[in-house]
Every structure is written in structure tokens, then in C-alpha cells.
PDB file of C-alpha atoms in Angstrom:
ATOM      1  CA  MET A   1       0.000   0.000   0.000  1.00 83.00           C
ATOM      2  CA  PHE A   2       2.759   2.420   0.960  1.00 82.00           C
ATOM      3  CA  ILE A   3       4.762   1.788  -2.216  1.00 84.00           C
ATOM      4  CA  GLN A   4       1.697   2.295  -4.412  1.00 84.00           C
ATOM      5  CA  LEU A   5       0.300   5.388  -2.705  1.00 88.00           C
ATOM      6  CA  ARG A   6       3.126   7.408  -1.161  1.00 85.00           C
ATOM      7  CA  PRO A   7       4.643   8.631  -4.491  1.00 87.00           C
ATOM      8  CA  HIS A   8       1.330  10.417  -5.272  1.00 90.00           C
ATOM      9  CA  ARG A   9       1.088  12.331  -1.973  1.00 87.00           C
ATOM     10  CA  HIS A  10       1.527  15.734  -3.663  1.00 87.00           C
ATOM     11  CA  ASN A  11      -1.305  15.167  -6.149  1.00 90.00           C
ATOM     12  CA  GLN A  12      -4.596  15.217  -4.257  1.00 89.00           C
ATOM     13  CA  ASP A  13      -6.829  13.936  -7.049  1.00 92.00           C
ATOM     14  CA  LEU A  14      -4.444  11.188  -8.155  1.00 94.00           C
ATOM     15  CA  LEU A  15      -3.796  10.056  -4.583  1.00 93.00           C
ATOM     16  CA  THR A  16      -7.530   9.854  -3.906  1.00 93.00           C
ATOM     17  CA  GLU A  17      -8.025   7.819  -7.080  1.00 94.00           C
ATOM     18  CA  LYS A  18      -5.173   5.447  -6.228  1.00 94.00           C
ATOM     19  CA  ILE A  19      -6.490   4.927  -2.704  1.00 94.00           C
ATOM     20  CA  LEU A  20      -9.901   3.930  -4.064  1.00 94.00           C
ATOM     21  CA  ASP A  21      -8.195   1.536  -6.502  1.00 94.00           C
ATOM     22  CA  VAL A  22      -6.289  -0.119  -3.645  1.00 93.00           C
ATOM     23  CA  ILE A  23      -9.460  -0.390  -1.535  1.00 94.00           C
ATOM     24  CA  ARG A  24     -11.449  -1.926  -4.400  1.00 94.00           C
ATOM     25  CA  SER A  25      -8.713  -4.485  -5.120  1.00 94.00           C
ATOM     26  CA  THR A  26      -8.261  -5.588  -1.488  1.00 92.00           C
ATOM     27  CA  ASN A  27     -10.973  -7.711   0.111  1.00 93.00           C
ATOM     28  CA  VAL A  28     -10.522  -6.612   3.713  1.00 93.00           C
ATOM     29  CA  LEU A  29     -10.325  -2.925   2.795  1.00 94.00           C
ATOM     30  CA  ARG A  30     -13.288  -3.165   0.427  1.00 95.00           C
ATOM     31  CA  SER A  31     -15.510  -4.683   3.106  1.00 95.00           C
ATOM     32  CA  ALA A  32     -14.361  -2.124   5.700  1.00 95.00           C
ATOM     33  CA  GLN A  33     -14.996   0.769   3.260  1.00 95.00           C
ATOM     34  CA  ALA A  34     -18.506  -0.540   2.567  1.00 95.00           C
ATOM     35  CA  LYS A  35     -19.256  -0.451   6.295  1.00 95.00           C
ATOM     36  CA  TYR A  36     -17.326   2.703   7.221  1.00 94.00           C
ATOM     37  CA  ARG A  37     -17.337   5.251   4.407  1.00 93.00           C
ATOM     38  CA  PHE A  38     -14.556   7.337   5.971  1.00 94.00           C
ATOM     39  CA  LEU A  39     -11.781   4.784   5.377  1.00 95.00           C
ATOM     40  CA  ASP A  40     -10.514   6.361   2.149  1.00 95.00           C
ATOM     41  CA  GLU A  41     -10.359   9.803   3.786  1.00 94.00           C
ATOM     42  CA  PHE A  42      -8.453   8.350   6.741  1.00 95.00           C
ATOM     43  CA  ILE A  43      -5.895   6.600   4.512  1.00 94.00           C
ATOM     44  CA  TYR A  44      -5.543   9.739   2.386  1.00 94.00           C
ATOM     45  CA  HIS A  45      -4.349  11.895   5.295  1.00 93.00           C
ATOM     46  CA  ILE A  46      -2.201   9.121   6.750  1.00 93.00           C
ATOM     47  CA  MET A  47      -0.389   8.782   3.419  1.00 90.00           C
ATOM     48  CA  ARG A  48       0.042  12.523   2.908  1.00 89.00           C
ATOM     49  CA  ASN A  49       1.560  12.763   6.398  1.00 87.00           C
ATOM     50  CA  LYS A  50       1.425  16.555   6.411  1.00 84.00           C
ATOM     51  CA  MET A  51       2.764  18.175   9.548  1.00 73.00           C
ATOM     52  CA  LYS A  52       0.240  20.861  10.497  1.00 66.00           C
ATOM     53  CA  MET A  53       0.526  22.883  13.681  1.00 57.00           C
ATOM     54  CA  GLY A  54      -2.661  22.791  15.721  1.00 54.00           C
ATOM     55  CA  ALA A  55      -3.909  19.601  14.081  1.00 52.00           C
ATOM     56  CA  SER A  56      -3.538  17.628  17.310  1.00 52.00           C
ATOM     57  CA  GLN A  57      -5.566  20.147  19.323  1.00 54.00           C
ATOM     58  CA  THR A  58      -8.549  19.989  16.958  1.00 57.00           C
ATOM     59  CA  SER A  59      -8.361  16.233  16.579  1.00 60.00           C
ATOM     60  CA  PHE A  60      -8.336  15.604  20.335  1.00 63.00           C
ATOM     61  CA  ALA A  61     -11.864  16.987  20.422  1.00 72.00           C
ATOM     62  CA  VAL A  62     -13.048  14.019  18.348  1.00 83.00           C
ATOM     63  CA  LYS A  63     -14.660  11.688  20.884  1.00 88.00           C
ATOM     64  CA  THR A  64     -17.094  10.105  18.432  1.00 91.00           C
ATOM     65  CA  HIS A  65     -17.656   6.364  18.479  1.00 93.00           C
ATOM     66  CA  LEU A  66     -16.876   4.336  15.371  1.00 94.00           C
ATOM     67  CA  VAL A  67     -20.466   3.925  14.172  1.00 92.00           C
ATOM     68  CA  ALA A  68     -21.030   7.698  14.125  1.00 93.00           C
ATOM     69  CA  LEU A  69     -17.608   8.804  12.860  1.00 93.00           C
ATOM     70  CA  THR A  70     -17.748  11.090   9.817  1.00 93.00           C
ATOM     71  CA  ALA A  71     -15.210  11.456   7.028  1.00 93.00           C
ATOM     72  CA  ASN A  72     -14.337  14.932   8.285  1.00 92.00           C
ATOM     73  CA  GLU A  73     -13.645  13.629  11.790  1.00 93.00           C
ATOM     74  CA  ALA A  74     -11.615  10.713  10.419  1.00 94.00           C
ATOM     75  CA  GLY A  75      -9.515  13.177   8.445  1.00 92.00           C
ATOM     76  CA  ARG A  76      -8.929  15.319  11.532  1.00 91.00           C
ATOM     77  CA  ILE A  77      -7.811  12.254  13.468  1.00 93.00           C
ATOM     78  CA  ALA A  78      -5.464  11.147  10.684  1.00 93.00           C
ATOM     79  CA  ARG A  79      -3.895  14.615  10.456  1.00 91.00           C
ATOM     80  CA  SER A  80      -2.713  14.302  14.070  1.00 91.00           C
ATOM     81  CA  PHE A  81      -0.685  11.168  13.283  1.00 92.00           C
ATOM     82  CA  PRO A  82       2.565  13.010  12.342  1.00 88.00           C
ATOM     83  CA  MET A  83       2.706  14.677  15.773  1.00 86.00           C
ATOM     84  CA  VAL A  84       2.177  11.306  17.473  1.00 87.00           C
ATOM     85  CA  MET A  85       5.014   9.747  15.456  1.00 84.00           C
ATOM     86  CA  MET A  86       7.286  12.642  16.305  1.00 79.00           C
ATOM     87  CA  ALA A  87       6.835  12.004  20.027  1.00 74.00           C
ATOM     88  CA  ASN A  88       7.594   8.274  19.920  1.00 77.00           C
ATOM     89  CA  ALA A  89      10.735   6.294  19.217  1.00 70.00           C
ATOM     90  CA  THR A  90       9.118   3.357  17.433  1.00 77.00           C
ATOM     91  CA  ALA A  91       6.302   2.907  14.964  1.00 83.00           C
ATOM     92  CA  ALA A  92       4.602   0.364  17.242  1.00 86.00           C
ATOM     93  CA  ALA A  93       4.605   2.811  20.166  1.00 85.00           C
ATOM     94  CA  ALA A  94       3.279   5.632  17.967  1.00 88.00           C
ATOM     95  CA  VAL A  95       0.445   3.512  16.598  1.00 93.00           C
ATOM     96  CA  ASP A  96      -0.383   2.244  20.081  1.00 92.00           C
ATOM     97  CA  GLU A  97      -0.718   5.820  21.402  1.00 90.00           C
ATOM     98  CA  PHE A  98      -2.678   6.846  18.301  1.00 93.00           C
ATOM     99  CA  ILE A  99      -5.208   4.035  18.696  1.00 94.00           C
ATOM    100  CA  MET A 100      -5.575   4.517  22.447  1.00 91.00           C
ATOM    101  CA  THR A 101      -6.214   8.254  22.035  1.00 91.00           C
ATOM    102  CA  TYR A 102      -9.396   7.920  19.974  1.00 93.00           C
ATOM    103  CA  LYS A 103     -12.432   5.789  20.793  1.00 92.00           C
ATOM    104  CA  ALA A 104     -13.212   5.129  17.132  1.00 94.00           C
ATOM    105  CA  LEU A 105      -9.713   3.825  16.389  1.00 95.00           C
ATOM    106  CA  GLY A 106      -9.813   1.569  19.438  1.00 95.00           C
ATOM    107  CA  GLU A 107     -13.094   0.088  18.251  1.00 96.00           C
ATOM    108  CA  LEU A 108     -11.720  -0.297  14.717  1.00 95.00           C
ATOM    109  CA  ASP A 109      -8.659  -2.073  16.120  1.00 96.00           C
ATOM    110  CA  ARG A 110     -10.823  -4.530  18.022  1.00 95.00           C
ATOM    111  CA  GLU A 111     -13.017  -5.202  15.002  1.00 96.00           C
ATOM    112  CA  TYR A 112     -10.307  -5.680  12.361  1.00 96.00           C
ATOM    113  CA  ALA A 113      -7.142  -7.691  13.010  1.00 95.00           C
ATOM    114  CA  TRP A 114      -5.381  -6.048  10.051  1.00 94.00           C
ATOM    115  CA  PHE A 115      -5.834  -2.451  11.245  1.00 96.00           C
ATOM    116  CA  ARG A 116      -2.995  -2.134  13.764  1.00 95.00           C
ATOM    117  CA  PRO A 117      -0.354  -4.088  11.765  1.00 94.00           C
ATOM    118  CA  THR A 118      -1.183  -2.050   8.654  1.00 93.00           C
ATOM    119  CA  LEU A 119      -0.817   1.250  10.495  1.00 94.00           C
ATOM    120  CA  THR A 120       2.418   0.049  12.107  1.00 93.00           C
ATOM    121  CA  ALA A 121       3.888  -0.956   8.738  1.00 91.00           C
ATOM    122  CA  ILE A 122       2.971   2.432   7.232  1.00 91.00           C
ATOM    123  CA  ALA A 123       4.331   4.282  10.280  1.00 90.00           C
ATOM    124  CA  THR A 124       7.618   2.387  10.032  1.00 85.00           C
ATOM    125  CA  GLU A 125       8.026   3.491   6.417  1.00 84.00           C
ATOM    126  CA  LEU A 126       7.043   7.077   7.214  1.00 84.00           C
ATOM    127  CA  MET A 127       9.422   7.355  10.172  1.00 79.00           C
ATOM    128  CA  SER A 128      12.316   6.180   8.041  1.00 71.00           C
ATOM    129  CA  ALA A 129      11.418   8.476   5.144  1.00 68.00           C
ATOM    130  CA  VAL A 130      10.536  11.865   6.610  1.00 64.00           C
ATOM    131  CA  ALA A 131      13.280  14.271   7.656  1.00 53.00           C
ATOM    132  CA  TRP A 132      11.584  15.455  10.840  1.00 54.00           C
ATOM    133  CA  GLY A 133      11.078  11.977  12.262  1.00 56.00           C
ATOM    134  CA  VAL A 134      13.871   9.504  12.831  1.00 55.00           C
ATOM    135  CA  LYS A 135      16.637  11.732  11.506  1.00 60.00           C
ATOM    136  CA  PHE A 136      15.679  14.735  13.614  1.00 65.00           C
ATOM    137  CA  ARG A 137      15.550  12.751  16.822  1.00 63.00           C
ATOM    138  CA  ALA A 138      18.725  10.795  16.118  1.00 61.00           C
ATOM    139  CA  TYR A 139      20.732  13.851  15.091  1.00 67.00           C
ATOM    140  CA  LEU A 140      19.412  15.861  18.033  1.00 72.00           C
ATOM    141  CA  GLY A 141      20.489  13.149  20.477  1.00 69.00           C
ATOM    142  CA  ALA A 142      23.892  12.799  18.848  1.00 68.00           C
ATOM    143  CA  SER A 143      24.407  16.569  18.701  1.00 75.00           C
ATOM    144  CA  VAL A 144      23.509  17.167  22.333  1.00 78.00           C
ATOM    145  CA  SER A 145      25.675  14.275  23.518  1.00 75.00           C
ATOM    146  CA  ALA A 146      28.610  15.450  21.402  1.00 75.00           C
ATOM    147  CA  ALA A 147      28.155  19.044  22.618  1.00 80.00           C
ATOM    148  CA  ASP A 148      28.075  17.833  26.218  1.00 81.00           C
ATOM    149  CA  ALA A 149      31.257  15.800  25.697  1.00 79.00           C
ATOM    150  CA  LEU A 150      33.041  18.764  24.086  1.00 82.00           C
ATOM    151  CA  SER A 151      31.950  21.150  26.841  1.00 83.00           C
ATOM    152  CA  ASP A 152      33.115  18.683  29.504  1.00 83.00           C
ATOM    153  CA  ALA A 153      36.462  18.299  27.747  1.00 85.00           C
ATOM    154  CA  TYR A 154      36.855  22.074  27.597  1.00 85.00           C
ATOM    155  CA  MET A 155      35.983  22.498  31.279  1.00 86.00           C
ATOM    156  CA  ILE A 156      38.375  19.720  32.295  1.00 88.00           C
ATOM    157  CA  ASN A 157      41.155  21.587  30.505  1.00 88.00           C
ATOM    158  CA  GLU A 158      40.057  24.878  32.098  1.00 85.00           C
ATOM    159  CA  PHE A 159      40.121  23.408  35.599  1.00 86.00           C
ATOM    160  CA  PHE A 160      43.594  22.007  34.990  1.00 88.00           C
ATOM    161  CA  MET A 161      44.766  25.407  33.721  1.00 86.00           C
ATOM    162  CA  LEU A 162      43.311  27.121  36.794  1.00 81.00           C
ATOM    163  CA  GLY A 163      45.026  24.633  39.084  1.00 84.00           C
ATOM    164  CA  ASP A 164      41.778  23.090  40.345  1.00 84.00           C
ATOM    165  CA  THR A 165      42.969  19.555  39.629  1.00 89.00           C
ATOM    166  CA  SER A 166      40.502  17.855  41.982  1.00 89.00           C
ATOM    167  CA  ILE A 167      37.482  19.068  39.972  1.00 88.00           C
ATOM    168  CA  ALA A 168      39.251  18.328  36.678  1.00 89.00           C
ATOM    169  CA  LYS A 169      40.170  14.799  37.730  1.00 92.00           C
ATOM    170  CA  GLY A 170      36.653  14.245  39.041  1.00 91.00           C
ATOM    171  CA  LEU A 171      35.073  15.214  35.713  1.00 90.00           C
ATOM    172  CA  LEU A 172      37.662  13.157  33.843  1.00 91.00           C
ATOM    173  CA  ALA A 173      36.876  10.128  36.002  1.00 93.00           C
ATOM    174  CA  MET A 174      33.155  10.509  35.319  1.00 91.00           C
ATOM    175  CA  VAL A 175      33.663  10.736  31.555  1.00 89.00           C
ATOM    176  CA  GLY A 176      35.969   7.724  31.722  1.00 92.00           C
ATOM    177  CA  ALA A 177      33.436   5.754  33.752  1.00 93.00           C
ATOM    178  CA  ASN A 178      30.719   6.469  31.179  1.00 91.00           C
ATOM    179  CA  VAL A 179      32.972   5.432  28.284  1.00 92.00           C
ATOM    180  CA  ALA A 180      33.958   2.270  30.161  1.00 94.00           C
ATOM    181  CA  TRP A 181      30.300   1.420  30.821  1.00 95.00           C
ATOM    182  CA  GLN A 182      29.363   1.866  27.171  1.00 94.00           C
ATOM    183  CA  ALA A 183      32.352  -0.251  26.135  1.00 94.00           C
ATOM    184  CA  ILE A 184      31.146  -3.022  28.443  1.00 95.00           C
ATOM    185  CA  ILE A 185      27.665  -2.816  26.874  1.00 94.00           C
ATOM    186  CA  VAL A 186      29.212  -3.107  23.408  1.00 94.00           C
ATOM    187  CA  TYR A 187      31.350  -6.078  24.478  1.00 94.00           C
ATOM    188  CA  VAL A 188      28.406  -7.962  25.988  1.00 93.00           C
ATOM    189  CA  GLN A 189      26.162  -7.114  23.041  1.00 93.00           C
ATOM    190  CA  THR A 190      28.588  -8.345  20.374  1.00 92.00           C
ATOM    191  CA  GLN A 191      29.993 -11.495  22.003  1.00 90.00           C
ATOM    192  CA  GLY A 192      27.276 -13.777  20.677  1.00 88.00           C
ATOM    193  CA  LEU A 193      27.002 -12.330  17.164  1.00 88.00           C
ATOM    194  CA  LYS A 194      26.932 -14.898  14.391  1.00 82.00           C
ATOM    195  CA  LYS A 195      28.336 -12.647  11.658  1.00 84.00           C
ATOM    196  CA  LYS A 196      31.038  -9.945  11.517  1.00 86.00           C
ATOM    197  CA  LYS A 197      31.598 -10.070  15.266  1.00 89.00           C
ATOM    198  CA  TRP A 198      34.924  -8.222  15.438  1.00 90.00           C
ATOM    199  CA  ARG A 199      34.058  -5.757  12.707  1.00 91.00           C
ATOM    200  CA  THR A 200      30.840  -4.840  14.479  1.00 91.00           C
ATOM    201  CA  MET A 201      32.601  -4.544  17.829  1.00 93.00           C
ATOM    202  CA  LEU A 202      35.229  -2.226  16.340  1.00 93.00           C
ATOM    203  CA  PHE A 203      32.579   0.018  14.811  1.00 94.00           C
ATOM    204  CA  GLU A 204      30.555   0.130  18.036  1.00 93.00           C
ATOM    205  CA  MET A 205      33.650   0.949  20.085  1.00 94.00           C
ATOM    206  CA  LEU A 206      34.364   3.788  17.657  1.00 93.00           C
ATOM    207  CA  THR A 207      30.899   5.242  18.280  1.00 89.00           C
ATOM    208  CA  VAL A 208      31.598   5.071  22.016  1.00 91.00           C
ATOM    209  CA  VAL A 209      34.914   6.958  21.962  1.00 88.00           C
ATOM    210  CA  THR A 210      33.506   9.582  19.554  1.00 84.00           C
ATOM    211  CA  PHE A 211      30.496  10.090  21.875  1.00 80.00           C
ATOM    212  CA  VAL A 212      27.881   9.522  19.157  1.00 80.00           C
ATOM    213  CA  LYS A 213      26.572   6.163  20.399  1.00 85.00           C
ATOM    214  CA  PRO A 214      23.407   7.676  21.989  1.00 78.00           C
ATOM    215  CA  GLY A 215      22.424   9.115  18.616  1.00 75.00           C
ATOM    216  CA  ILE A 216      23.187   5.859  16.795  1.00 83.00           C
ATOM    217  CA  ASP A 217      21.116   3.912  19.331  1.00 83.00           C
ATOM    218  CA  ALA A 218      18.191   6.326  18.957  1.00 75.00           C
ATOM    219  CA  HIS A 219      18.295   5.961  15.176  1.00 75.00           C
ATOM    220  CA  ARG A 220      18.211   2.168  15.401  1.00 81.00           C
ATOM    221  CA  VAL A 221      15.245   2.152  17.746  1.00 73.00           C
ATOM    222  CA  ALA A 222      13.311   4.760  15.778  1.00 66.00           C
ATOM    223  CA  SER A 223      13.928   3.037  12.442  1.00 69.00           C
ATOM    224  CA  GLY A 224      12.592  -0.258  13.806  1.00 68.00           C
ATOM    225  CA  ALA A 225      15.885  -2.175  13.647  1.00 78.00           C
ATOM    226  CA  GLU A 226      15.594  -5.793  14.737  1.00 81.00           C
ATOM    227  CA  GLN A 227      17.787  -7.544  17.289  1.00 87.00           C
ATOM    228  CA  ALA A 228      20.773  -9.023  15.472  1.00 86.00           C
ATOM    229  CA  PRO A 229      21.139 -12.834  15.611  1.00 88.00           C
ATOM    230  CA  GLY A 230      23.194 -13.683  18.681  1.00 90.00           C
ATOM    231  CA  ALA A 231      23.041 -10.184  20.181  1.00 90.00           C
ATOM    232  CA  ALA A 232      22.526 -10.034  23.928  1.00 90.00           C
ATOM    233  CA  PHE A 233      19.550  -7.647  23.751  1.00 87.00           C
ATOM    234  CA  GLY A 234      17.484  -5.595  21.328  1.00 86.00           C
ATOM    235  CA  PRO A 235      18.067  -1.991  20.207  1.00 85.00           C
ATOM    236  CA  LEU A 236      15.643  -0.505  22.763  1.00 77.00           C
ATOM    237  CA  ALA A 237      17.208  -2.340  25.710  1.00 84.00           C
ATOM    238  CA  GLU A 238      20.701  -1.399  24.510  1.00 89.00           C
ATOM    239  CA  MET A 239      19.701   2.263  24.289  1.00 83.00           C
ATOM    240  CA  ILE A 240      18.187   2.197  27.785  1.00 82.00           C
ATOM    241  CA  TYR A 241      21.311   0.604  29.301  1.00 88.00           C
ATOM    242  CA  THR A 242      23.565   3.099  27.499  1.00 87.00           C
ATOM    243  CA  LYS A 243      21.491   6.110  28.553  1.00 83.00           C
ATOM    244  CA  GLY A 244      21.142   4.799  32.080  1.00 85.00           C
ATOM    245  CA  GLY A 245      24.911   4.524  32.382  1.00 88.00           C
ATOM    246  CA  GLU A 246      25.357   8.001  30.921  1.00 85.00           C
ATOM    247  CA  LEU A 247      22.990   9.425  33.528  1.00 85.00           C
ATOM    248  CA  ALA A 248      24.513   7.539  36.457  1.00 88.00           C
ATOM    249  CA  PHE A 249      28.209   7.869  35.647  1.00 89.00           C
ATOM    250  CA  GLU A 250      28.530  11.223  33.886  1.00 86.00           C
ATOM    251  CA  ALA A 251      25.503  13.427  33.303  1.00 84.00           C
ATOM    252  CA  ILE A 252      24.105  13.834  36.826  1.00 87.00           C
ATOM    253  CA  PRO A 253      27.339  13.688  38.900  1.00 89.00           C
ATOM    254  CA  GLY A 254      29.193  15.825  36.334  1.00 87.00           C
ATOM    255  CA  LEU A 255      26.459  18.449  36.419  1.00 86.00           C
ATOM    256  CA  VAL A 256      26.492  18.533  40.222  1.00 89.00           C
ATOM    257  CA  LEU A 257      30.285  18.808  40.322  1.00 88.00           C
ATOM    258  CA  GLN A 258      30.313  21.708  37.853  1.00 86.00           C
ATOM    259  CA  LEU A 259      27.597  23.491  39.839  1.00 87.00           C
ATOM    260  CA  VAL A 260      29.608  23.116  43.038  1.00 86.00           C
ATOM    261  CA  ALA A 261      32.693  24.489  41.294  1.00 84.00           C
ATOM    262  CA  LEU A 262      30.714  27.430  39.903  1.00 82.00           C
ATOM    263  CA  LEU A 263      29.193  28.294  43.288  1.00 82.00           C
ATOM    264  CA  ASN A 264      32.632  28.249  44.911  1.00 81.00           C
ATOM    265  CA  THR A 265      34.054  30.631  42.293  1.00 77.00           C
ATOM    266  CA  GLU A 266      33.792  34.377  42.756  1.00 72.00           C
ATOM    267  CA  GLU A 267      33.992  35.215  39.037  1.00 70.00           C
ATOM    268  CA  LYS A 268      31.289  33.390  37.124  1.00 69.00           C
ATOM    269  CA  SER A 269      32.673  32.384  33.737  1.00 74.00           C
ATOM    270  CA  ARG A 270      30.199  32.552  30.876  1.00 81.00           C
ATOM    271  CA  ILE A 271      31.792  29.491  29.337  1.00 79.00           C
ATOM    272  CA  ALA A 272      31.331  27.574  32.592  1.00 80.00           C
ATOM    273  CA  ILE A 273      27.667  28.623  32.718  1.00 85.00           C
ATOM    274  CA  ALA A 274      27.225  27.572  29.081  1.00 84.00           C
ATOM    275  CA  SER A 275      28.804  24.196  29.851  1.00 83.00           C
ATOM    276  CA  ILE A 276      26.395  23.710  32.742  1.00 85.00           C
ATOM    277  CA  LEU A 277      23.437  24.590  30.509  1.00 87.00           C
ATOM    278  CA  VAL A 278      24.582  22.091  27.880  1.00 84.00           C
ATOM    279  CA  SER A 279      24.999  19.404  30.549  1.00 82.00           C
ATOM    280  CA  THR A 280      21.540  20.205  31.922  1.00 85.00           C
ATOM    281  CA  ALA A 281      19.994  19.921  28.447  1.00 83.00           C
ATOM    282  CA  SER A 282      21.808  16.637  27.822  1.00 79.00           C
ATOM    283  CA  THR A 283      20.691  15.225  31.178  1.00 80.00           C
ATOM    284  CA  ALA A 284      17.084  16.293  30.631  1.00 82.00           C
ATOM    285  CA  LEU A 285      16.970  14.902  27.081  1.00 77.00           C
ATOM    286  CA  THR A 286      18.592  11.633  28.134  1.00 74.00           C
ATOM    287  CA  ALA A 287      16.277  11.107  31.101  1.00 77.00           C
ATOM    288  CA  THR A 288      13.029  11.994  29.349  1.00 76.00           C
ATOM    289  CA  THR A 289      13.691   9.996  26.180  1.00 71.00           C
ATOM    290  CA  MET A 290      14.952   6.994  28.133  1.00 69.00           C
ATOM    291  CA  PHE A 291      11.920   6.695  30.410  1.00 73.00           C
ATOM    292  CA  TRP A 292       9.451   7.720  27.703  1.00 67.00           C
ATOM    293  CA  ASP A 293      10.744   5.183  25.181  1.00 65.00           C
ATOM    294  CA  TRP A 294      10.806   2.375  27.720  1.00 66.00           C
ATOM    295  CA  ASP A 295       7.421   3.151  29.264  1.00 65.00           C
ATOM    296  CA  THR A 296       5.584   3.632  25.968  1.00 61.00           C
ATOM    297  CA  ASP A 297       6.934   0.495  24.325  1.00 63.00           C
ATOM    298  CA  PRO A 298       3.882  -1.766  23.751  1.00 64.00           C
ATOM    299  CA  GLY A 299       5.956  -4.913  24.268  1.00 63.00           C
ATOM    300  CA  ASN A 300       7.147  -3.803  27.691  1.00 62.00           C
ATOM    301  CA  ARG A 301       3.622  -2.871  28.758  1.00 58.00           C
ATOM    302  CA  LYS A 302       2.320  -6.261  27.652  1.00 56.00           C
ATOM    303  CA  GLU A 303       5.068  -8.062  29.569  1.00 50.00           C
ATOM    304  CA  SER A 304       4.271  -6.014  32.698  1.00 48.00           C
ATOM    305  CA  ALA A 305       0.552  -6.789  32.348  1.00 47.00           C
ATOM    306  CA  ASP A 306       1.235 -10.509  31.905  1.00 50.00           C
ATOM    307  CA  TRP A 307       3.473 -10.490  34.957  1.00 47.00           C
TER     308      TRP A 307
END
């Protein structure tokens, strides 16, 4: 469906025509369209995937049940999908939030077994194709982590230059501890790989020492990468362990140490303040994305419910 329809997203009439052709040629879609006349309108806006500010606010007002849902309301719901995808790391999590937000979609999901997997497949393609989705989140995470590492390196040098070796060594130890933790994660993750074990380990170690691993991990999770054969854990678990170590070993203690140093200094350096702000942003981004991604993952919620 995605391959047939997505190329026509900029031509409204042609896209509408192609959607109707797909619905007519697919049994399950044809029967659903006969019962719910809004299906073509819903698919149309999902495929266009136009980011429109304010779309979520108007769509949240749609509380209509499935039997009474109009084409206009279905279109308003579908137009909120890009914002939902932007807030989630995986297509499955985005679709899960999307369906749980609207009564009509929840009822449609319960009625048709194909509805959720179809939306998830489309969302996976969209998240890997649009510039503001996977790429934005991955590059933002990598940029903030790299900026934090550079600011820490600069401040370590500054503290050494000022003769405050205890603070400098403390920050250096924290950065080293974080790098060591990520290296351990890489080692454990790659030990059981069936193919290209050493090549993969070398590449992963390179991402660790260049401080871009958080961004790489975010990209893998957001693009729906599968767990490699023989790997110790999946992309989401790897990202959580990496971010957890970054918070525990570097981000939080490093931020506290820099704050203590700043408070004990009479002249407040603008560069030191900027470094603290960067560290604060990195800590906030790491913490929120880590807990959000883990908590909103449908698989984790199902496992918790089963337990």
C-alpha cells in the first residue's frame, strides 16, 4: 500500500483515485470501506503525512464512536498522526498511542485484526522516510551528547589550567566511567554475534569513543531495527542501558560537580555557565527519552501486564 500510494502524496486527485483503486482491489479494505465510508479519507491523510501545527488540538476533540464517525472527523484524526510519530521512538509505540487516544480507532482495532499491523507498517516506512522523524531525533540526540562531551572536555582543561585539579580529575573520572560502561555494553552485546563479530565490535567501540553512540542507538530504535542474531539484547534495551549509564556515571554527577565548582568561584565564567546549561539539556533529554521510550513500548507494557 505504501509503495503504491506514497509517491502520489503531492497530487490530491491522483492520490484519492489510487487509494480507491487499492481499496477496491483488497478484500478486507473493500468490506471495511462498505461499512465505514470514511476509510478512504483516513488513509488519504495518513499517506500525505502533512505536519500541520494545531492539528492535534482539533483532533483531540473528536470523541465520536466508530459507528457515528464522519469522514471529516476521520480526516482530523489522521492529520494528528505526524505529531504522534514525532513524540515516539518506534512505529509500534506511535500507533499504540494513536489508537488509544481515539475511541473510534480503538473500536476499529478490536473489530479488524489487520488495522494495527497495517498502520504500524505504514508508520515504520514514514518514520524512516521523513526528515523530521527519525533523523531529527537521532541527530538531536547525537548533537547534544557530542556538545556535552566537548563542553566537559573544555571544562576539564580549564580546571587544569586554573590549578583546580581535583574538579578536573573528578570530571575526567566521570567521563571515563561512562565510556567504560558503554564499552562493556558493546562487548556484551557483540559477544554472541553470528556474523562480523569483530568488525561490528570495532565500529561500536568507535561510536563510544567519539560520543555519538546515543544518537546511533536512537536511530536504530526509531527506524525499527531488529535484534541481530546472537546479540545479547534488542536496540531498545541497549539504548536504555547506554542512557542509564550516561545518567549515572557522567551526566548527573558531572552536572552537580560543575555546579559546586561554579558556586565556589567568585567570578562566574560565561563558558562555565554555558557548559552547565549544555549538561543540563543533555541530562534532561537523556532522562526523558529513556523513560518515555521504555514506558511507551507496547511490548514492555504487555510483559508487565502478563506479569
